[in-house]
Amino acid sequence: MAYVGRIDDALAEARIAVQLDPLSIDGLILLANAQLYKHQFQEAIATYRAVLDLDPKSAVAYGGVSEAYALMGQPDSAVAAADAQLKIDPNAFGVRAIVMFVFASAGRWKDFDEQHRQAIRDNSNSPNYVEAFSSVISGDLDAALLATERGVRAKKPQFLTVGLSCEPMLSPLRTHPRFIALVRELGATMCPPLERWPIKPRP
């Protein structure tokens, strides 16, 4: 439900899952992801922290914490969580995209470039996936759109599971007609864009 933009429904189901099994890491991560997509960043951080209480080595939870802090405009806290995520599992799905986003939000463009190079070298990543996120972060929306369209057309799994309709890191694309058409083609409902984009233009 979250991946197709039905965030309120996703939140309701995830809360039931956590009520039924408060110690389920899967349930907590689903709830935290839905909260992140709903732009409930403080709530998402608290839920990701609950995951870390159960599994202190959850790269997914650290990634969620770092993204949420970056989206809230707290880059120092975001970088600290991103560093922890990298130490645990730098090659986990989506890690490089989040870390690139976090470093850019902190104005650490050299670190962004290094993570970009690492992401390109990692064969588990789709080149389109890497280009889509790095281009959005760098402010090149035309390149981001092209990469996203190529990824969807090629049915790359990264583009079928990253929640194109609601992932906050793709917020600058939300109002672009081509992106709107692509999300509609996938049968999803578009989530609102962020009120504030946390990355300043690259010097």
CSV table of C-alpha atoms in Angstrom, one decimal:
chain,number,residue,atom,x,y,z
A,1,MET,CA,0.0,0.0,0.0
A,2,ALA,CA,2.8,2.4,0.8
A,3,TYR,CA,4.6,1.7,-2.4
A,4,VAL,CA,1.5,2.7,-4.4
A,5,GLY,CA,0.8,5.8,-2.5
A,6,ARG,CA,-1.9,4.6,-0.1
A,7,ILE,CA,0.0,5.8,2.9
A,8,ASP,CA,-2.9,6.2,5.4
A,9,ASP,CA,-4.0,2.7,4.7
A,10,ALA,CA,-0.4,1.5,5.0
A,11,LEU,CA,0.0,3.2,8.4
A,12,ALA,CA,-3.2,1.7,9.7
A,13,GLU,CA,-2.2,-1.9,8.7
A,14,ALA,CA,1.3,-1.4,10.0
A,15,ARG,CA,0.0,-0.2,13.4
A,16,ILE,CA,-2.1,-3.3,13.6
A,17,ALA,CA,0.9,-5.5,12.8
A,18,VAL,CA,2.9,-3.8,15.6
A,19,GLN,CA,0.1,-4.2,18.0
A,20,LEU,CA,-0.2,-7.9,17.2
A,21,ASP,CA,3.5,-8.4,17.5
A,22,PRO,CA,5.4,-5.6,19.2
A,23,LEU,CA,8.7,-7.4,18.8
A,24,SER,CA,8.4,-8.0,15.1
A,25,ILE,CA,11.3,-6.1,13.4
A,26,ASP,CA,9.5,-6.5,10.0
A,27,GLY,CA,6.4,-4.9,11.4
A,28,LEU,CA,8.3,-2.0,13.0
A,29,ILE,CA,10.2,-1.3,9.8
A,30,LEU,CA,7.0,-1.3,7.7
A,31,LEU,CA,5.5,1.2,10.2
A,32,ALA,CA,8.6,3.4,10.2
A,33,ASN,CA,8.8,3.4,6.4
A,34,ALA,CA,5.1,4.4,6.2
A,35,GLN,CA,5.7,7.2,8.7
A,36,LEU,CA,8.7,8.4,6.7
A,37,TYR,CA,6.6,8.4,3.5
A,38,LYS,CA,3.9,10.4,5.4
A,39,HIS,CA,6.6,12.9,6.4
A,40,GLN,CA,6.1,12.0,10.1
A,41,PHE,CA,9.8,12.2,10.6
A,42,GLN,CA,10.0,12.3,14.4
A,43,GLU,CA,7.6,9.4,14.6
A,44,ALA,CA,9.6,7.4,12.0
A,45,ILE,CA,12.9,8.0,14.0
A,46,ALA,CA,11.3,6.7,17.2
A,47,THR,CA,10.1,3.6,15.4
A,48,TYR,CA,13.4,3.0,13.7
A,49,ARG,CA,15.0,3.4,17.1
A,50,ALA,CA,12.7,0.7,18.4
A,51,VAL,CA,14.1,-1.6,15.7
A,52,LEU,CA,17.6,-0.8,16.8
A,53,ASP,CA,16.7,-1.7,20.4
A,54,LEU,CA,15.9,-5.1,19.1
A,55,ASP,CA,18.7,-5.3,16.5
A,56,PRO,CA,21.5,-2.9,17.1
A,57,LYS,CA,23.0,-3.9,13.7
A,58,SER,CA,20.0,-3.1,11.5
A,59,ALA,CA,21.4,-1.2,8.6
A,60,VAL,CA,17.9,-0.6,7.4
A,61,ALA,CA,16.9,1.1,10.6
A,62,TYR,CA,20.1,3.3,10.6
A,63,GLY,CA,19.3,4.2,7.0
A,64,GLY,CA,15.8,5.3,7.9
A,65,VAL,CA,17.1,7.3,10.9
A,66,SER,CA,19.7,9.0,8.7
A,67,GLU,CA,17.2,9.9,6.0
A,68,ALA,CA,14.7,11.2,8.4
A,69,TYR,CA,17.2,13.5,10.1
A,70,ALA,CA,18.4,14.8,6.8
A,71,LEU,CA,14.8,15.5,5.7
A,72,MET,CA,14.3,17.4,9.0
A,73,GLY,CA,17.3,19.6,8.3
A,74,GLN,CA,19.5,18.0,11.0
A,75,PRO,CA,22.6,17.0,9.0
A,76,ASP,CA,24.9,16.2,11.9
A,77,SER,CA,22.6,13.6,13.3
A,78,ALA,CA,21.9,12.3,9.8
A,79,VAL,CA,25.6,11.8,9.1
A,80,ALA,CA,26.2,10.0,12.4
A,81,ALA,CA,23.5,7.5,11.6
A,82,ALA,CA,24.7,7.2,8.0
A,83,ASP,CA,28.2,6.4,9.2
A,84,ALA,CA,26.8,3.7,11.4
A,85,GLN,CA,24.9,2.2,8.5
A,86,LEU,CA,28.0,2.2,6.3
A,87,LYS,CA,30.0,0.3,9.0
A,88,ILE,CA,27.3,-2.4,9.3
A,89,ASP,CA,26.6,-3.1,5.7
A,90,PRO,CA,27.7,-0.6,3.0
A,91,ASN,CA,26.4,-2.9,0.2
A,92,ALA,CA,22.9,-3.4,1.4
A,93,PHE,CA,20.1,-2.4,-0.9
A,94,GLY,CA,19.6,1.4,-1.1
A,95,VAL,CA,22.4,2.2,1.3
A,96,ARG,CA,24.5,4.3,-1.1
A,97,ALA,CA,21.5,6.3,-2.3
A,98,ILE,CA,20.6,7.3,1.3
A,99,VAL,CA,24.3,8.0,2.2
A,100,MET,CA,24.7,10.2,-0.9
A,101,PHE,CA,21.6,12.1,0.1
A,102,VAL,CA,22.7,12.6,3.6
A,103,PHE,CA,26.2,13.8,2.7
A,104,ALA,CA,24.8,16.2,0.2
A,105,SER,CA,22.3,17.6,2.8
A,106,ALA,CA,25.3,18.2,5.0
A,107,GLY,CA,27.2,20.0,2.2
A,108,ARG,CA,29.8,17.3,2.1
A,109,TRP,CA,30.1,17.0,-1.6
A,110,LYS,CA,33.4,15.2,-1.7
A,111,ASP,CA,31.9,12.4,0.4
A,112,PHE,CA,28.9,12.4,-1.9
A,113,ASP,CA,31.2,11.9,-4.9
A,114,GLU,CA,33.0,9.1,-3.2
A,115,GLN,CA,29.7,7.3,-2.4
A,116,HIS,CA,28.6,7.9,-6.0
A,117,ARG,CA,31.8,6.2,-7.2
A,118,GLN,CA,31.2,3.3,-4.9
A,119,ALA,CA,27.6,2.9,-6.0
A,120,ILE,CA,28.7,2.8,-9.6
A,121,ARG,CA,31.2,0.1,-8.9
A,122,ASP,CA,28.7,-2.0,-7.0
A,123,ASN,CA,27.3,-4.4,-9.5
A,124,SER,CA,24.2,-5.1,-7.4
A,125,ASN,CA,22.9,-1.6,-8.2
A,126,SER,CA,21.2,-0.7,-11.4
A,127,PRO,CA,23.1,2.1,-13.2
A,128,ASN,CA,19.8,3.8,-13.8
A,129,TYR,CA,19.0,3.6,-10.1
A,130,VAL,CA,22.3,5.2,-9.2
A,131,GLU,CA,21.9,7.9,-11.8
A,132,ALA,CA,18.3,8.7,-10.8
A,133,PHE,CA,19.2,9.4,-7.2
A,134,SER,CA,22.5,11.1,-7.8
A,135,SER,CA,21.0,13.4,-10.4
A,136,VAL,CA,18.1,14.4,-8.1
A,137,ILE,CA,20.5,15.1,-5.4
A,138,SER,CA,22.7,17.1,-7.7
A,139,GLY,CA,19.7,19.1,-9.1
A,140,ASP,CA,19.8,17.6,-12.6
A,141,LEU,CA,16.1,16.7,-12.9
A,142,ASP,CA,16.2,16.0,-16.6
A,143,ALA,CA,18.9,13.3,-16.1
A,144,ALA,CA,17.0,11.9,-13.1
A,145,LEU,CA,13.8,11.6,-15.2
A,146,LEU,CA,15.6,9.9,-18.0
A,147,ALA,CA,17.2,7.4,-15.7
A,148,THR,CA,13.9,6.7,-13.9
A,149,GLU,CA,12.1,6.2,-17.1
A,150,ARG,CA,14.8,3.8,-18.4
A,151,GLY,CA,14.7,1.8,-15.1
A,152,VAL,CA,10.9,1.5,-15.1
A,153,ARG,CA,10.8,0.5,-18.8
A,154,ALA,CA,13.5,-2.2,-18.2
A,155,LYS,CA,11.5,-3.4,-15.2
A,156,LYS,CA,14.6,-3.1,-12.9
A,157,PRO,CA,13.6,-4.4,-9.5
A,158,GLN,CA,15.0,-1.3,-7.8
A,159,PHE,CA,12.4,0.8,-9.6
A,160,LEU,CA,9.6,-1.5,-8.7
A,161,THR,CA,10.4,-1.5,-5.0
A,162,VAL,CA,11.7,1.9,-4.1
A,163,GLY,CA,8.3,3.5,-3.9
A,164,LEU,CA,8.6,6.0,-6.7
A,165,SER,CA,5.3,7.5,-5.8
A,166,CYS,CA,6.3,8.4,-2.2
A,167,GLU,CA,10.0,8.2,-1.6
A,168,PRO,CA,10.9,11.6,-0.1
A,169,MET,CA,14.4,11.6,-1.7
A,170,LEU,CA,12.6,11.8,-5.1
A,171,SER,CA,10.5,14.8,-4.0
A,172,PRO,CA,11.8,17.3,-6.6
A,173,LEU,CA,10.3,15.1,-9.3
A,174,ARG,CA,6.8,15.0,-7.8
A,175,THR,CA,5.4,17.9,-9.8
A,176,HIS,CA,7.1,17.1,-13.2
A,177,PRO,CA,4.5,16.1,-15.8
A,178,ARG,CA,6.6,13.2,-17.1
A,179,PHE,CA,7.1,11.8,-13.6
A,180,ILE,CA,3.4,12.2,-12.8
A,181,ALA,CA,2.6,10.3,-16.0
A,182,LEU,CA,5.1,7.5,-15.0
A,183,VAL,CA,3.6,7.1,-11.6
A,184,ARG,CA,0.1,7.0,-13.0
A,185,GLU,CA,1.2,4.4,-15.5
A,186,LEU,CA,2.4,2.2,-12.6
A,187,GLY,CA,-1.0,2.5,-11.0
A,188,ALA,CA,0.2,4.4,-8.0
A,189,THR,CA,-1.1,7.6,-6.2
A,190,MET,CA,1.4,10.4,-6.0
A,191,CYS,CA,2.4,11.5,-2.5
A,192,PRO,CA,2.8,15.3,-1.9
A,193,PRO,CA,6.3,16.8,-2.3
A,194,LEU,CA,8.3,17.9,0.7
A,195,GLU,CA,7.6,21.3,2.1
A,196,ARG,CA,11.3,22.0,2.2
A,197,TRP,CA,14.1,20.3,0.2
A,198,PRO,CA,17.1,19.9,2.5
A,199,ILE,CA,19.9,20.1,-0.1
A,200,LYS,CA,21.3,23.4,-1.1
A,201,PRO,CA,22.6,23.8,-4.7
A,202,ARG,CA,26.1,22.4,-5.2
A,203,PRO,CA,28.8,25.1,-5.2
